GROMACS .gro file of C-alpha atoms in nm:
model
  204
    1UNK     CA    1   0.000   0.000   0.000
    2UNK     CA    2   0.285   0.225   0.084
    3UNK     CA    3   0.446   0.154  -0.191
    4UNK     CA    4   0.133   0.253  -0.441
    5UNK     CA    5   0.117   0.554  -0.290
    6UNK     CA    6   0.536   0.657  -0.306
    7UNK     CA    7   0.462   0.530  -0.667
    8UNK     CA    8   0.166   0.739  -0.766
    9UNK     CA    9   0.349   1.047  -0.612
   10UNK     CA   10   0.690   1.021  -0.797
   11UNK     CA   11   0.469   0.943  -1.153
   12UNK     CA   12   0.306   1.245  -1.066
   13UNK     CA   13   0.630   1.463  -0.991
   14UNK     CA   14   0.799   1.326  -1.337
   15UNK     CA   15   0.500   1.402  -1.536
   16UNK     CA   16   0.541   1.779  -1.432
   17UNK     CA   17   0.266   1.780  -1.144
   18UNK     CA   18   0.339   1.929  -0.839
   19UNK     CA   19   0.252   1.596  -0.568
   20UNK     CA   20   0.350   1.781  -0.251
   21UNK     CA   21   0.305   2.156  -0.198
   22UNK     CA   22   0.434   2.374   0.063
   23UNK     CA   23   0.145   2.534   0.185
   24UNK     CA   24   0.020   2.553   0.502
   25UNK     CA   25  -0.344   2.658   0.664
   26UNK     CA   26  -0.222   2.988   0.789
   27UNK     CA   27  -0.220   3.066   1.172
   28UNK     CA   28  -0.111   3.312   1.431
   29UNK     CA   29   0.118   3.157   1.694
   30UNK     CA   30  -0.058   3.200   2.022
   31UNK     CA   31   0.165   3.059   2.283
   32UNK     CA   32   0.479   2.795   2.245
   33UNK     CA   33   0.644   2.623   2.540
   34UNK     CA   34   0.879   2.332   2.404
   35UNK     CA   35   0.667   2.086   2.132
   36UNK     CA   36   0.348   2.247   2.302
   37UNK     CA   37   0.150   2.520   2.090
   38UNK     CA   38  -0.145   2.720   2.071
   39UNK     CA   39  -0.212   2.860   1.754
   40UNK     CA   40  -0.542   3.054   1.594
   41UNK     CA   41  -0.608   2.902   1.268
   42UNK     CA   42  -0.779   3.087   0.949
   43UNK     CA   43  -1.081   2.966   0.783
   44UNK     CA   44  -1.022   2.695   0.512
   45UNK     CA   45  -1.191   2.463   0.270
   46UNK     CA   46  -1.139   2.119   0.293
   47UNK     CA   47  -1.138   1.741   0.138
   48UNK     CA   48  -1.250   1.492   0.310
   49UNK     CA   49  -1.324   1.100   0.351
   50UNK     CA   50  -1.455   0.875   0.589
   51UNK     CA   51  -1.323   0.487   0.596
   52UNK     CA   52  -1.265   0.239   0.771
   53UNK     CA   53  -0.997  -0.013   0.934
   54UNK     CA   54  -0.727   0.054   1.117
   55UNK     CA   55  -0.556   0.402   1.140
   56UNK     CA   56  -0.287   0.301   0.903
   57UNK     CA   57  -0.494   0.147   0.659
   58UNK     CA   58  -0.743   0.435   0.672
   59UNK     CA   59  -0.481   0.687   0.600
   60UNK     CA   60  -0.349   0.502   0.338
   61UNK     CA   61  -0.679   0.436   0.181
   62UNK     CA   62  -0.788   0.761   0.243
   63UNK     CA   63  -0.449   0.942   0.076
   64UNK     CA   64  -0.541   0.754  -0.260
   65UNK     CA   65  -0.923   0.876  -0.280
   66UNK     CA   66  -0.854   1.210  -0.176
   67UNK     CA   67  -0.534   1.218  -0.417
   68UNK     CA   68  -0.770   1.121  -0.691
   69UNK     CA   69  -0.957   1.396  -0.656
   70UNK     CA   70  -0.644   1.701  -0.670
   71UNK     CA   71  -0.512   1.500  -0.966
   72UNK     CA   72  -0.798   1.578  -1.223
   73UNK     CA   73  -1.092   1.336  -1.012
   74UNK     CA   74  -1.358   1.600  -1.032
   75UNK     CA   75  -1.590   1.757  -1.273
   76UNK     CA   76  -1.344   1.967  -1.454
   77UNK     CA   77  -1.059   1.748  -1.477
   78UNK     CA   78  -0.855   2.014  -1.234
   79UNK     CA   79  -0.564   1.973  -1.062
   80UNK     CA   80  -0.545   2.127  -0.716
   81UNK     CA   81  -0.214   2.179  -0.542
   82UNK     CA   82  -0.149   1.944  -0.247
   83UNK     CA   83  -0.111   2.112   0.078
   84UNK     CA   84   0.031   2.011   0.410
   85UNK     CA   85  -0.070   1.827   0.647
   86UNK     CA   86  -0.257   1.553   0.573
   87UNK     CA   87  -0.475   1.526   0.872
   88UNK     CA   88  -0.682   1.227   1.033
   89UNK     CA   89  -0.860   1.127   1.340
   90UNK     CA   90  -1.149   0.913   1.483
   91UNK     CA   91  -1.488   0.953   1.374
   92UNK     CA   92  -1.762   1.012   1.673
   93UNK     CA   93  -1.933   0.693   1.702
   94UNK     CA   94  -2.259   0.838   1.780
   95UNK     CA   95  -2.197   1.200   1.606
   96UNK     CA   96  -2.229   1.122   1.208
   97UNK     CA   97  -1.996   1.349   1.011
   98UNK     CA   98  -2.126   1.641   0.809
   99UNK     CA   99  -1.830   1.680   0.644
  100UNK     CA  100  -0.887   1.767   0.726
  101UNK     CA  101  -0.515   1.753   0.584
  102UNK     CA  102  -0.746   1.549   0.885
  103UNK     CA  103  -0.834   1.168   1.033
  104UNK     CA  104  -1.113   1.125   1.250
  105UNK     CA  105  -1.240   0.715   1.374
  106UNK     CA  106  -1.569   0.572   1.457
  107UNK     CA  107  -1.518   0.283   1.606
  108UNK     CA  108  -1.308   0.132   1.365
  109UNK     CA  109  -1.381   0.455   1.131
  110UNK     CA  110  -1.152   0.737   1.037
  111UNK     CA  111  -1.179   1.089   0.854
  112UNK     CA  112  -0.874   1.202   0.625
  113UNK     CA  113  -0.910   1.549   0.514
  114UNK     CA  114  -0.670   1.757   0.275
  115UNK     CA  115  -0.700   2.127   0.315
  116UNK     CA  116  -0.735   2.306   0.011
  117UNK     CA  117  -0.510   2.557  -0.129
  118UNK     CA  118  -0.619   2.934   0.018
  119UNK     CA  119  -0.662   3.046  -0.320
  120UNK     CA  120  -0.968   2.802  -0.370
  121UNK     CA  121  -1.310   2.874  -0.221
  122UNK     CA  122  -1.623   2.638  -0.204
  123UNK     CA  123  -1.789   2.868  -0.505
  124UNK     CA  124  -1.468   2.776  -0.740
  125UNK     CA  125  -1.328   2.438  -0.614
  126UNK     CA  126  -1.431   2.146  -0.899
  127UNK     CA  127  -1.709   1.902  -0.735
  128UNK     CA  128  -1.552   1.558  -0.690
  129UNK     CA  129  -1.634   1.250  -0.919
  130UNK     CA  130  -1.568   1.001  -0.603
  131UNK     CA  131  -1.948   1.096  -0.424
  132UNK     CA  132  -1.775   0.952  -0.116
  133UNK     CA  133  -1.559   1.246  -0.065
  134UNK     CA  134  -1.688   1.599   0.096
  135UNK     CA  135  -1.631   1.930   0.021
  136UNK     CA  136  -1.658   2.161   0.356
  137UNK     CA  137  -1.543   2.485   0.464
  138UNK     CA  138  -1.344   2.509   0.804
  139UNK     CA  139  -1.435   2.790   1.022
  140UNK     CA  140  -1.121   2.970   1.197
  141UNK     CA  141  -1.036   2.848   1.550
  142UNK     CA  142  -0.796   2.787   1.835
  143UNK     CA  143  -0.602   2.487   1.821
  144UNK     CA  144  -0.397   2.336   2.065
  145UNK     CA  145  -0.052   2.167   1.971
  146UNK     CA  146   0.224   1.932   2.037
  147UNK     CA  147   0.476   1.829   1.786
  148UNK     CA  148   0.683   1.489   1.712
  149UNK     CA  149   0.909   1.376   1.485
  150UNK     CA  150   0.936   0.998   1.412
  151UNK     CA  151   0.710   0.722   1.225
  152UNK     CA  152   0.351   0.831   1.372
  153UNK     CA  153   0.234   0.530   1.427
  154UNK     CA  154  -0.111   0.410   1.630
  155UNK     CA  155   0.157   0.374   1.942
  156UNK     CA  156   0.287   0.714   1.927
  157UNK     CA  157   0.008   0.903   1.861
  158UNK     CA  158  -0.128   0.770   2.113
  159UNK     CA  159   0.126   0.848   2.316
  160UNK     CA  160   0.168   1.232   2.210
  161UNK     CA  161  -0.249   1.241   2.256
  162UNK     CA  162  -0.200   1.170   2.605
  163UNK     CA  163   0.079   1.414   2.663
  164UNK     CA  164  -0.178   1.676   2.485
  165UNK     CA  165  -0.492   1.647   2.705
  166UNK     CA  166  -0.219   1.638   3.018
  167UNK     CA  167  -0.108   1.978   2.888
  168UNK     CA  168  -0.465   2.104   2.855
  169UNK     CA  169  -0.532   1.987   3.206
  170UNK     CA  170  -0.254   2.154   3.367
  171UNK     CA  171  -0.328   2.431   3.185
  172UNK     CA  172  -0.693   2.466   3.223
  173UNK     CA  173  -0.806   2.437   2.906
  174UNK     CA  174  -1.076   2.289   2.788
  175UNK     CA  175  -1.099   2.106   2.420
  176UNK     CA  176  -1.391   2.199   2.171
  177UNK     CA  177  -1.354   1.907   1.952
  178UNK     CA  178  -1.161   1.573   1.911
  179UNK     CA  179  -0.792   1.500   1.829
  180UNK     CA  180  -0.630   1.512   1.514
  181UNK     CA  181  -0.335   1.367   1.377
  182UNK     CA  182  -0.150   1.558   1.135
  183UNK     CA  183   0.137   1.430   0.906
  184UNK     CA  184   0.315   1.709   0.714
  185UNK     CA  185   0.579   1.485   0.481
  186UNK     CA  186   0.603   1.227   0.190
  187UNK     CA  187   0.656   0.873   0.258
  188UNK     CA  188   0.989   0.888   0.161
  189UNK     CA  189   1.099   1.118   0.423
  190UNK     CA  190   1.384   0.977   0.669
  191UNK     CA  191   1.168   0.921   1.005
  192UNK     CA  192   1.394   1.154   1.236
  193UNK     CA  193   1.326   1.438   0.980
  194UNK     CA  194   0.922   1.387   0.970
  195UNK     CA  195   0.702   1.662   1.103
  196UNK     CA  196   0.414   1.532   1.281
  197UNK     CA  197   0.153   1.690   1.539
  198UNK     CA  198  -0.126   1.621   1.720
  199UNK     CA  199  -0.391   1.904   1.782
  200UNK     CA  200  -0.707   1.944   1.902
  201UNK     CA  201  -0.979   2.259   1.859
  202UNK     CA  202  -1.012   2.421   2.208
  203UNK     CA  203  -1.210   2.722   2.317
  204UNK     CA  204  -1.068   3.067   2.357
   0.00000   0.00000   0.00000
């Protein structure tokens, strides 16, 4: 699987298409204190999926449909700059989602989302030809951070999730929303150099 993915990307960056952008939702750094940030995050558009299995396999599967639709999958045949992260985390198992770079899991379900370039808005972004994927815009808000470098697997998020909700506690905040995992590098990146965060909406 990884290796359909590293191979779709490097087609993609021969034939002349740019496969990883650098991009970022745009945000205002609030506080930092080591790996732990806040920052306040601008509205956005996003891509998303929801699917299942486990969080590897979701973001894997999730990559390739979303990637379908920035390389030409829509009604116009567009391609749309990849931005980073790619984000993911669990879907609510009893709140349905109406809608980034994110991965959300319900039970065994998980939301990818790609954000879309800020140039794009959800009057001029191409509809996409995969009906399982949603178009949504983002409203600006607070997010609370911690960084890691390394492979991000299920252990280690887990891991740097835990450290997160310790810092809201001892901090008194108080999250908004669930946890997101966000993975800002291609495959091919050597795991000590890989940006990774998790982050989680909290209220202001």
């Amino acid at each position: 699987m990884k290796r359909l993915i590293l191979a779709l990307l490097i087609i993609l960056m021969a034939a002349g298409t740019p496969a990883m952008a650098t991009e970022e939702p745009v945000f205002t750094l609030v506080l930092k204190d080591g790996a732990f940030e806040i920052r306040d995050y601008v509205p956005t558009v996003v891509a998303e999926v929801t699917v299942s299995g486990s969080q590897e396999r979701a973001s894997n599967q999730g990559f390739r449909i979303l990637a379908g639709y920035i390389f030409g999958g829509n009604t116009r045949r567009q391609s749309i700059a990849m931005t980073a992260p790619v984000a993911q985390r669990r879907v609510s198992e009893t709140i349905a989602m109406t809608a980034p770079v994110s991965q959300t899991a319900s039970g065994t379900g998980w939301t990818v989302r790609f954000t879309m370039p800020a140039a794009w808005t959800m009057q001029t972004l191409p509809q996409p030809n995969d009906a399982r994927i949603t178009l949504r815009p983002e409203p600006g808000q607070r997010m609370a951070v911690i960084r890691f470098s390394g492979i991000a697997d299920a252990r280690q998020v887990e891991r740097h999730s835990r450290a997160l909700e310790g810092q809201l506690r001892t901090r008194g905040l108080r999250a908004s929303g669930p946890i997101s995992m966000a993975q800002y590098d291609p495959p091919w990146t050597l795991w000590f150099l890989r940006r990774n965060e998790v982050m989680v909406p909290i209220a202001r």
